[in-house]
């Protein structure tokens, strides 16, 4: 005859073994991976500004500008969204990325922003068979969500050079640096701030290109002399 205490102990052991087996099976199941978020640099503001521009402002005698695809400094040439908590150390959000590298997203935005100024006869993104009078070279040296202070900020820095295509001479260069406070500390808050920073820099870049073109004269062309009143003479 089986003693009742032995039967009870057996049932407890069996239940414990079953619990261990169930727990083990659960541990072997793959955990759910968070779906990545993909973000872009938007051009809605450029389209809105272009819609308000009068066709009469388009330049018919202005120079043609060739825009080279932007370069990116080391660390900023991937689709990963960068943030920083301390100086000299770049980190990446685990499940949030750009839909493309910032440099490739920025290229058509530069063309559209400069076009809306109406200064150039044409603005062409390379590679292209078109010949141009001036060339715009740019480099992204910083695009990061900075958590070193509160509130956090997104900083975007772009270096630009305008070159005379015929003489290969650099006519003008400038570094644009913009910092925008993030609405919140999330990756999306940083993306919104990044778009605002890019918008401000591209507006400044368009003005820079227009100013340089206004002071440019084709190589070999006669520079008009000014009268005492400051007007072009004959």
mmCIF file of C-alpha atoms in Angstrom:
data_model
loop_
_atom_site.group_PDB
_atom_site.id
_atom_site.type_symbol
_atom_site.label_atom_id
_atom_site.label_comp_id
_atom_site.label_asym_id
_atom_site.label_seq_id
_atom_site.Cartn_x
_atom_site.Cartn_y
_atom_site.Cartn_z
ATOM 1 C CA UNK A 1 0.000 0.000 0.000
ATOM 2 C CA UNK A 2 1.314 3.428 -0.927
ATOM 3 C CA UNK A 3 1.706 5.837 1.952
ATOM 4 C CA UNK A 4 -0.353 9.044 1.452
ATOM 5 C CA UNK A 5 2.656 11.312 2.064
ATOM 6 C CA UNK A 6 4.610 9.592 -0.711
ATOM 7 C CA UNK A 7 1.713 10.023 -3.149
ATOM 8 C CA UNK A 8 1.425 13.714 -2.281
ATOM 9 C CA UNK A 9 5.152 14.233 -2.727
ATOM 10 C CA UNK A 10 5.013 12.519 -6.116
ATOM 11 C CA UNK A 11 2.207 14.753 -7.299
ATOM 12 C CA UNK A 12 4.122 17.864 -6.165
ATOM 13 C CA UNK A 13 7.256 16.722 -7.985
ATOM 14 C CA UNK A 14 5.282 16.006 -11.158
ATOM 15 C CA UNK A 15 3.651 19.430 -11.023
ATOM 16 C CA UNK A 16 7.028 21.079 -10.504
ATOM 17 C CA UNK A 17 8.536 19.194 -13.423
ATOM 18 C CA UNK A 18 5.635 20.212 -15.662
ATOM 19 C CA UNK A 19 6.062 23.844 -14.639
ATOM 20 C CA UNK A 20 9.764 23.710 -15.466
ATOM 21 C CA UNK A 21 9.045 22.191 -18.888
ATOM 22 C CA UNK A 22 6.427 24.844 -19.688
ATOM 23 C CA UNK A 23 8.773 27.624 -18.589
ATOM 24 C CA UNK A 24 11.567 26.166 -20.698
ATOM 25 C CA UNK A 25 9.387 26.049 -23.795
ATOM 26 C CA UNK A 26 8.401 29.651 -23.252
ATOM 27 C CA UNK A 27 12.038 30.704 -22.975
ATOM 28 C CA UNK A 28 12.800 29.012 -26.281
ATOM 29 C CA UNK A 29 10.198 31.065 -28.132
ATOM 30 C CA UNK A 30 11.670 34.057 -30.027
ATOM 31 C CA UNK A 31 10.826 37.379 -28.395
ATOM 32 C CA UNK A 32 8.910 39.901 -30.482
ATOM 33 C CA UNK A 33 11.297 42.371 -32.179
ATOM 34 C CA UNK A 34 10.086 45.999 -32.225
ATOM 35 C CA UNK A 35 9.236 47.211 -35.702
ATOM 36 C CA UNK A 36 11.782 49.796 -36.872
ATOM 37 C CA UNK A 37 10.654 53.353 -37.565
ATOM 38 C CA UNK A 38 11.815 55.022 -40.788
ATOM 39 C CA UNK A 39 11.950 58.798 -41.181
ATOM 40 C CA UNK A 40 12.718 61.280 -43.952
ATOM 41 C CA UNK A 41 13.802 64.851 -44.500
ATOM 42 C CA UNK A 42 10.694 66.580 -45.847
ATOM 43 C CA UNK A 43 10.408 69.093 -48.701
ATOM 44 C CA UNK A 44 6.872 70.352 -48.017
ATOM 45 C CA UNK A 45 8.165 73.809 -47.082
ATOM 46 C CA UNK A 46 10.003 74.091 -50.415
ATOM 47 C CA UNK A 47 6.886 73.159 -52.356
ATOM 48 C CA UNK A 48 4.847 75.711 -50.388
ATOM 49 C CA UNK A 49 7.361 78.460 -51.116
ATOM 50 C CA UNK A 50 7.574 77.530 -54.814
ATOM 51 C CA UNK A 51 3.774 77.707 -55.094
ATOM 52 C CA UNK A 52 3.821 81.370 -54.041
ATOM 53 C CA UNK A 53 6.594 82.389 -56.437
ATOM 54 C CA UNK A 54 5.619 84.328 -59.548
ATOM 55 C CA UNK A 55 6.853 82.837 -62.850
ATOM 56 C CA UNK A 56 8.112 86.329 -63.713
ATOM 57 C CA UNK A 57 10.864 85.995 -61.113
ATOM 58 C CA UNK A 58 12.570 83.164 -62.996
ATOM 59 C CA UNK A 59 16.014 84.159 -64.293
ATOM 60 C CA UNK A 60 16.432 83.934 -68.068
ATOM 61 C CA UNK A 61 20.012 85.242 -68.236
ATOM 62 C CA UNK A 62 21.369 83.932 -64.954
ATOM 63 C CA UNK A 63 24.121 81.325 -64.728
ATOM 64 C CA UNK A 64 23.498 77.594 -64.672
ATOM 65 C CA UNK A 65 24.367 75.945 -61.362
ATOM 66 C CA UNK A 66 25.608 72.361 -61.212
ATOM 67 C CA UNK A 67 24.951 70.743 -57.823
ATOM 68 C CA UNK A 68 27.218 67.882 -56.815
ATOM 69 C CA UNK A 69 25.720 65.284 -54.446
ATOM 70 C CA UNK A 70 26.617 66.222 -50.858
ATOM 71 C CA UNK A 71 29.362 64.392 -49.020
ATOM 72 C CA UNK A 72 29.091 63.405 -45.362
ATOM 73 C CA UNK A 73 31.789 63.390 -42.707
ATOM 74 C CA UNK A 74 32.757 60.065 -41.142
ATOM 75 C CA UNK A 75 30.021 58.757 -38.875
ATOM 76 C CA UNK A 76 27.278 60.702 -40.650
ATOM 77 C CA UNK A 77 27.235 58.695 -43.879
ATOM 78 C CA UNK A 78 24.745 55.980 -42.869
ATOM 79 C CA UNK A 79 20.979 55.678 -42.437
ATOM 80 C CA UNK A 80 21.292 55.318 -38.668
ATOM 81 C CA UNK A 81 19.985 58.257 -36.633
ATOM 82 C CA UNK A 82 22.764 59.641 -34.474
ATOM 83 C CA UNK A 83 22.508 61.000 -30.962
ATOM 84 C CA UNK A 84 25.132 62.151 -28.465
ATOM 85 C CA UNK A 85 25.146 62.240 -24.676
ATOM 86 C CA UNK A 86 28.724 63.350 -24.251
ATOM 87 C CA UNK A 87 31.399 65.021 -26.328
ATOM 88 C CA UNK A 88 33.252 62.977 -28.984
ATOM 89 C CA UNK A 89 30.945 59.960 -28.618
ATOM 90 C CA UNK A 90 28.328 59.166 -31.271
ATOM 91 C CA UNK A 91 25.548 56.655 -30.573
ATOM 92 C CA UNK A 92 22.679 55.291 -32.665
ATOM 93 C CA UNK A 93 19.010 54.658 -31.966
ATOM 94 C CA UNK A 94 18.369 50.906 -32.103
ATOM 95 C CA UNK A 95 15.037 50.782 -33.944
ATOM 96 C CA UNK A 96 14.835 54.144 -35.721
ATOM 97 C CA UNK A 97 16.511 54.987 -39.025
ATOM 98 C CA UNK A 98 16.426 57.427 -41.913
ATOM 99 C CA UNK A 99 14.852 56.048 -45.094
ATOM 100 C CA UNK A 100 18.135 56.880 -46.839
ATOM 101 C CA UNK A 101 21.431 58.471 -45.910
ATOM 102 C CA UNK A 102 21.085 62.171 -45.004
ATOM 103 C CA UNK A 103 23.400 63.121 -47.886
ATOM 104 C CA UNK A 104 21.232 61.397 -50.499
ATOM 105 C CA UNK A 105 18.033 62.832 -49.012
ATOM 106 C CA UNK A 106 19.548 66.307 -48.954
ATOM 107 C CA UNK A 107 20.627 66.420 -52.623
ATOM 108 C CA UNK A 108 17.190 67.038 -54.230
ATOM 109 C CA UNK A 109 16.243 69.385 -51.379
ATOM 110 C CA UNK A 110 19.248 71.574 -52.177
ATOM 111 C CA UNK A 111 18.262 71.727 -55.844
ATOM 112 C CA UNK A 112 14.664 72.642 -55.029
ATOM 113 C CA UNK A 113 15.632 75.256 -52.425
ATOM 114 C CA UNK A 114 18.082 77.030 -54.777
ATOM 115 C CA UNK A 115 15.639 76.828 -57.691
ATOM 116 C CA UNK A 116 12.913 78.654 -55.799
ATOM 117 C CA UNK A 117 15.178 81.701 -55.451
ATOM 118 C CA UNK A 118 14.780 82.402 -59.174
ATOM 119 C CA UNK A 119 18.429 83.491 -59.527
ATOM 120 C CA UNK A 120 19.679 80.744 -61.831
ATOM 121 C CA UNK A 121 18.667 79.875 -65.355
ATOM 122 C CA UNK A 122 18.841 76.225 -64.334
ATOM 123 C CA UNK A 123 19.885 74.190 -61.298
ATOM 124 C CA UNK A 124 21.030 70.681 -62.227
ATOM 125 C CA UNK A 125 21.950 67.771 -59.981
ATOM 126 C CA UNK A 126 24.818 65.607 -61.171
ATOM 127 C CA UNK A 127 25.386 63.197 -62.754
ATOM 128 C CA UNK A 128 24.110 65.070 -65.793
ATOM 129 C CA UNK A 129 25.277 65.846 -69.308
ATOM 130 C CA UNK A 130 24.393 69.511 -68.808
ATOM 131 C CA UNK A 131 27.202 72.061 -68.716
ATOM 132 C CA UNK A 132 27.140 74.704 -66.020
ATOM 133 C CA UNK A 133 28.732 78.028 -65.192
ATOM 134 C CA UNK A 134 28.996 77.481 -61.448
ATOM 135 C CA UNK A 135 29.256 74.404 -59.255
ATOM 136 C CA UNK A 136 28.008 73.878 -55.698
ATOM 137 C CA UNK A 137 29.857 71.410 -53.460
ATOM 138 C CA UNK A 138 28.510 70.644 -49.981
ATOM 139 C CA UNK A 139 29.446 68.471 -47.017
ATOM 140 C CA UNK A 140 27.383 67.437 -43.991
ATOM 141 C CA UNK A 141 29.714 67.745 -41.020
ATOM 142 C CA UNK A 142 27.090 67.201 -38.308
ATOM 143 C CA UNK A 143 23.504 65.964 -37.961
ATOM 144 C CA UNK A 144 22.817 64.674 -34.475
ATOM 145 C CA UNK A 145 20.353 64.741 -31.588
ATOM 146 C CA UNK A 146 22.265 66.199 -28.647
ATOM 147 C CA UNK A 147 21.186 65.051 -25.174
ATOM 148 C CA UNK A 148 24.095 66.704 -23.346
ATOM 149 C CA UNK A 149 21.756 69.459 -22.131
ATOM 150 C CA UNK A 150 18.070 69.846 -21.381
ATOM 151 C CA UNK A 151 15.997 70.295 -23.367
ATOM 152 C CA UNK A 152 17.729 68.232 -26.027
ATOM 153 C CA UNK A 153 18.573 69.841 -29.363
ATOM 154 C CA UNK A 154 19.285 68.738 -32.923
ATOM 155 C CA UNK A 155 22.300 70.315 -34.561
ATOM 156 C CA UNK A 156 22.860 70.412 -38.320
ATOM 157 C CA UNK A 157 26.058 71.761 -39.868
ATOM 158 C CA UNK A 158 26.638 72.087 -43.615
ATOM 159 C CA UNK A 159 29.754 73.372 -45.378
ATOM 160 C CA UNK A 160 29.313 74.822 -48.884
ATOM 161 C CA UNK A 161 31.630 75.906 -51.708
ATOM 162 C CA UNK A 162 30.730 77.624 -54.989
ATOM 163 C CA UNK A 163 33.248 77.075 -57.796
ATOM 164 C CA UNK A 164 33.603 78.751 -61.184
ATOM 165 C CA UNK A 165 33.441 75.783 -63.547
ATOM 166 C CA UNK A 166 35.637 77.427 -66.190
ATOM 167 C CA UNK A 167 38.464 78.726 -64.013
ATOM 168 C CA UNK A 168 38.089 76.058 -61.232
ATOM 169 C CA UNK A 169 38.396 78.906 -58.738
ATOM 170 C CA UNK A 170 36.466 78.837 -55.450
ATOM 171 C CA UNK A 171 34.322 81.965 -55.514
ATOM 172 C CA UNK A 172 32.820 81.658 -52.047
ATOM 173 C CA UNK A 173 32.594 79.288 -49.110
ATOM 174 C CA UNK A 174 30.511 79.259 -45.965
ATOM 175 C CA UNK A 175 29.612 77.010 -43.053
ATOM 176 C CA UNK A 176 25.988 76.935 -41.935
ATOM 177 C CA UNK A 177 25.191 75.753 -38.438
ATOM 178 C CA UNK A 178 21.684 75.513 -36.982
ATOM 179 C CA UNK A 179 20.470 74.160 -33.634
ATOM 180 C CA UNK A 180 16.776 73.452 -32.944
ATOM 181 C CA UNK A 181 15.188 72.426 -29.636
ATOM 182 C CA UNK A 182 13.428 69.038 -29.827
ATOM 183 C CA UNK A 183 9.760 68.992 -28.808
ATOM 184 C CA UNK A 184 10.430 65.849 -26.762
ATOM 185 C CA UNK A 185 13.225 63.412 -26.022
ATOM 186 C CA UNK A 186 12.048 60.708 -28.462
ATOM 187 C CA UNK A 187 13.631 59.850 -31.817
ATOM 188 C CA UNK A 188 10.571 61.355 -33.538
ATOM 189 C CA UNK A 189 11.027 64.606 -31.622
ATOM 190 C CA UNK A 190 14.567 64.707 -32.959
ATOM 191 C CA UNK A 191 13.428 64.010 -36.524
ATOM 192 C CA UNK A 192 11.004 66.948 -36.423
ATOM 193 C CA UNK A 193 13.748 69.216 -35.074
ATOM 194 C CA UNK A 194 16.147 67.933 -37.747
ATOM 195 C CA UNK A 195 13.704 68.881 -40.493
ATOM 196 C CA UNK A 196 13.402 72.399 -39.081
ATOM 197 C CA UNK A 197 17.173 72.759 -38.842
ATOM 198 C CA UNK A 198 17.607 71.561 -42.441
ATOM 199 C CA UNK A 199 14.925 74.000 -43.620
ATOM 200 C CA UNK A 200 16.679 76.965 -42.010
ATOM 201 C CA UNK A 201 20.084 75.976 -43.385
ATOM 202 C CA UNK A 202 18.752 75.449 -46.919
ATOM 203 C CA UNK A 203 17.068 78.851 -46.883
ATOM 204 C CA UNK A 204 20.414 80.387 -45.906
ATOM 205 C CA UNK A 205 22.199 78.298 -48.545
ATOM 206 C CA UNK A 206 19.820 79.542 -51.268
ATOM 207 C CA UNK A 207 20.545 83.156 -50.277
ATOM 208 C CA UNK A 208 24.281 82.433 -50.260
ATOM 209 C CA UNK A 209 24.095 80.998 -53.790
ATOM 210 C CA UNK A 210 22.049 83.961 -55.011
ATOM 211 C CA UNK A 211 24.515 86.483 -53.545
ATOM 212 C CA UNK A 212 27.481 84.699 -55.113
ATOM 213 C CA UNK A 213 25.783 84.507 -58.518
ATOM 214 C CA UNK A 214 24.928 88.206 -58.390
ATOM 215 C CA UNK A 215 28.614 89.081 -57.979
ATOM 216 C CA UNK A 216 29.843 86.596 -60.594
ATOM 217 C CA UNK A 217 30.907 87.517 -64.118
ATOM 218 C CA UNK A 218 31.909 84.973 -66.777
ATOM 219 C CA UNK A 219 35.644 84.666 -67.318
ATOM 220 C CA UNK A 220 36.700 87.079 -70.069
ATOM 221 C CA UNK A 221 33.504 89.105 -69.848
ATOM 222 C CA UNK A 222 33.825 92.845 -69.432
ATOM 223 C CA UNK A 223 32.745 94.025 -66.002
ATOM 224 C CA UNK A 224 30.407 97.004 -66.420
ATOM 225 C CA UNK A 225 31.758 100.290 -65.045
ATOM 226 C CA UNK A 226 29.635 102.241 -62.623
ATOM 227 C CA UNK A 227 28.744 105.891 -62.985
ATOM 228 C CA UNK A 228 29.080 108.381 -60.145
ATOM 229 C CA UNK A 229 25.505 107.530 -59.200
ATOM 230 C CA UNK A 230 26.468 103.865 -58.841
ATOM 231 C CA UNK A 231 24.586 102.788 -61.989
ATOM 232 C CA UNK A 232 26.082 100.636 -64.798
ATOM 233 C CA UNK A 233 27.653 102.875 -67.432
ATOM 234 C CA UNK A 234 27.797 102.346 -71.158
#
